[in-house]
C-alpha atoms as one frame of an Amber mdcrd trajectory, in Angstrom:
protein
 144.832 126.906 -80.138 143.686 127.572 -76.586 141.956 124.181 -76.446 145.047
 122.419 -77.806 147.236 124.033 -75.150 144.822 122.787 -72.478 144.830 119.317
 -74.020 148.644 119.152 -73.939 148.857 120.697 -70.433 150.871 123.640 -71.788
 149.420 125.872 -69.121 151.885 128.755 -69.465 150.901 129.088 -73.116 147.221
 128.650 -72.245 147.542 131.444 -69.712 149.201 133.714 -72.277 146.362 133.140
 -74.742 143.822 133.577 -71.971 145.328 136.897 -70.848 146.269 138.419 -74.187
 144.408 136.974 -77.141 140.873 136.132 -76.043 138.533 139.042 -76.517 134.833
 139.401 -75.891 132.507 142.217 -76.915 129.594 143.033 -74.644 126.658 145.217
 -75.610 126.304 148.418 -73.616 129.696 147.834 -72.048 130.917 151.081 -70.503
 134.568 150.107 -70.554 136.638 147.131 -71.568 137.374 144.658 -68.833 140.816
 143.317 -68.257 141.444 140.206 -70.337 141.488 138.069 -67.172 137.797 138.857
 -66.808 136.909 136.791 -69.864 135.748 133.699 -68.049 134.585 135.420 -64.906
 132.149 137.638 -66.812 131.377 135.899 -70.068 131.146 132.370 -68.710 128.867
 133.459 -65.878 126.642 135.064 -68.505 126.832 131.795 -70.422 125.744 129.748
 -67.419 122.627 131.874 -67.039 121.860 132.139 -70.749 119.523 129.510 -72.189
 119.702 130.710 -75.786 122.290 128.063 -76.722 124.009 130.283 -79.286 127.295
 129.500 -81.018 129.376 131.523 -78.565 127.954 129.554 -75.650 128.668 126.263
 -77.397 132.266 127.332 -77.996 132.771 128.133 -74.311 131.178 124.851 -73.280
 133.660 123.018 -75.492 136.529 124.753 -73.689 135.193 123.530 -70.354 134.738
 120.041 -71.810 138.364 120.070 -72.982 139.613 120.951 -69.512 137.871 117.934
 -68.005 138.390 115.521 -70.864 142.168 115.849 -70.658 142.358 115.970 -66.850
 144.069 119.354 -66.800 143.763 119.954 -63.076 145.636 123.266 -63.096 143.251
 124.771 -65.612 140.297 123.328 -63.708 141.414 125.125 -60.576 142.053 128.428
 -62.364 138.825 128.510 -64.336 136.536 127.424 -61.541 138.147 129.695 -58.983
 136.980 132.458 -61.322 133.425 131.341 -61.990 132.763 129.496 -58.716 130.039
 127.345 -60.221 129.609 124.165 -58.202 126.763 122.881 -60.350 128.821 122.857
 -63.538 131.722 121.167 -61.748 129.454 118.441 -60.411 128.023 117.613 -63.834
 131.453 117.182 -65.365 132.766 115.153 -62.455 129.851 112.770 -63.096 130.413
 112.660 -66.856 134.181 112.203 -66.750 134.235 109.713 -63.859 135.807 111.671
 -60.983 134.301 109.466 -58.268 136.123 111.096 -55.342 134.982 114.562 -56.380
 131.411 113.344 -56.882 131.380 111.998 -53.316 132.917 115.248 -52.054 130.226
 117.353 -53.717 127.460 115.090 -52.401 128.700 114.593 -48.843 130.474 117.890
 -48.118 129.000 120.475 -50.448 125.507 118.944 -50.293 124.945 119.488 -54.010
 121.457 119.055 -55.447 121.849 115.757 -57.294 118.554 116.186 -59.162 119.318
 119.517 -60.806 119.105 119.760 -64.602 121.667 120.936 -67.105 119.573 123.530
 -68.897 122.109 124.871 -71.386 122.596 121.565 -73.197 120.740 120.920 -76.466
 118.444 118.792 -74.328 117.148 120.643 -71.295 116.376 117.617 -69.146 119.871
 116.196 -68.687 120.860 115.210 -65.155 124.041 114.012 -63.482 122.573 110.505
 -63.503 122.159 110.639 -67.286 125.731 111.883 -67.832 127.147 109.070 -65.691
 124.944 106.550 -67.504 125.966 107.767 -70.933 129.605 106.969 -70.140 128.755
 103.831 -68.106 130.481 105.239 -65.029 129.316 102.411 -62.781 130.658 103.661
 -59.466 129.100 107.074 -59.927 125.757 105.596 -61.017 125.781 103.437 -57.884
 126.617 106.382 -55.613 123.889 108.546 -57.146 121.241 105.811 -56.884 122.121
 105.264 -53.237 121.290 108.873 -52.356 118.078 109.536 -50.478 115.730 111.535
 -52.673 117.327 110.625 -56.006 114.825 111.158 -58.820 114.676 108.766 -61.766
 112.652 110.715 -64.280 111.315 109.906 -67.724 114.188 109.194 -70.127 116.620
 109.105 -67.192 118.933 106.730 -69.104 117.552 107.424 -72.578 119.926 106.061
 -75.265 122.632 105.290 -72.690 124.030 102.620 -74.970 127.001 101.603 -72.792
 125.296 100.882 -69.498 125.366  97.142 -68.755 123.813  96.618 -65.343 121.881
  98.556 -62.774 120.345  98.059 -59.348 117.433 100.388 -58.736 116.770 102.043
 -55.344 114.935  99.887 -52.821 112.139 102.468 -52.396 111.407 103.037 -56.095
 107.718 102.676 -56.960 107.622 103.605 -60.665 109.897 103.092 -63.638 108.761
 105.977 -65.771 108.209 106.204 -69.502 111.299 105.581 -71.667 113.569 105.403
 -68.622 115.843 102.795 -70.240 114.816 103.300 -73.854 117.470 101.877 -76.237
 119.945 100.936 -73.509 121.127  98.268 -75.887 123.946  96.926 -73.678 121.833
  96.651 -70.525 121.828  93.008 -69.524 121.180  92.888 -65.787 118.483  94.888
 -64.009 117.420  94.444 -60.378 113.873  95.590 -59.684 113.000  96.523 -56.078
 110.189  94.868 -54.123 108.596  98.314 -53.734 107.933  98.618 -57.491 104.279
  99.194 -58.444 104.362 100.222 -62.099 106.509  99.950 -65.207 105.393 102.665
 -67.603 105.193 102.679 -71.387 108.405 102.004 -73.324 110.374 101.783 -70.082
 112.722  99.066 -71.383 111.982  99.337 -75.078 114.849  98.272 -77.366 116.976
  96.954 -74.500 118.187  94.243 -76.820 120.653  92.582 -74.411 118.261  91.729
 -71.578 117.725  87.968 -71.489 115.657  87.581 -68.337 113.930  89.712 -65.726
 112.263  89.048 -62.374 109.051  90.961 -61.707 108.374  91.574 -57.982 105.027
  90.685 -56.405 104.350  94.360 -55.661 103.826  95.230 -59.351 100.362  96.512
 -60.295 100.736  97.599 -63.927 102.939  97.280 -67.011 102.540  99.988 -69.655
 102.365  99.763 -73.426 105.455  98.390 -75.171 107.407  98.353 -71.905 109.559
  95.465 -73.171 109.017  95.868 -76.899 112.046  95.158 -79.139 113.852  93.329
 -76.330 114.972  90.750 -78.849 116.939  88.518 -76.435 114.379  88.491 -73.636
 113.426  84.850 -73.190 112.347  84.602 -69.584 110.090  86.822 -67.463 109.484
  85.542 -63.925 106.573  86.887 -61.872 106.950  86.339 -58.141 103.201  86.728
 -57.638 100.457  87.792 -60.050  97.764  88.631 -57.525  98.407  92.399 -57.480
  98.991  92.757 -61.212  95.934  94.467 -62.706  96.965  95.576 -66.186  99.428
  94.746 -68.943  99.566  97.116 -71.920 100.066  96.435 -75.605 103.174  94.627
 -76.661
């Protein structure tokens, strides 16, 4: 009911439920907190807790609902209570709030490489969340940041992403970076690139052609395996290329 009231922007009703009907039991609690302490206390505990229990998942869904339905009033109320910039930043990236993403990067100096540890997967980054929803502007902004890290599985199973231009100083495309990005059609590789690791582009079934820069030294096993539409691979210069893995 609380989530439905958020969804419909019935904030007076949401506030009533929040203040009067939501209850939380804490072990070793000396006295009951006021009902308005629900999110301030329990959600802060949730943010620090890595156990991923059902209660945590329920609270995460409430936060998801707030962002999914653009309920700005509830966003302000909830996050004034918990004051968690990291959580805000992740959801701005996932739900395509480009102005807020820029604000958090440029003004709040947020750590863009932090990981979302309370998800089912503990290696999720803001870059992955933006890629999963194909939020092109946010992906571009993140990749333009100095010090951005593109880790293994950075865009793993990001099925909607269609094109990407990698940072000009990138030296390695790590293992499974674009694994099963089935809609990815255009990829620009930088002239700084030295290695493409195993399974980096595996199952990217929409890529038709790719240009390999002269800086490349190695291509790992199955880097382009299952790229069913890939018909043309252009090497600018083969002199530095020392190894090509199994395919």
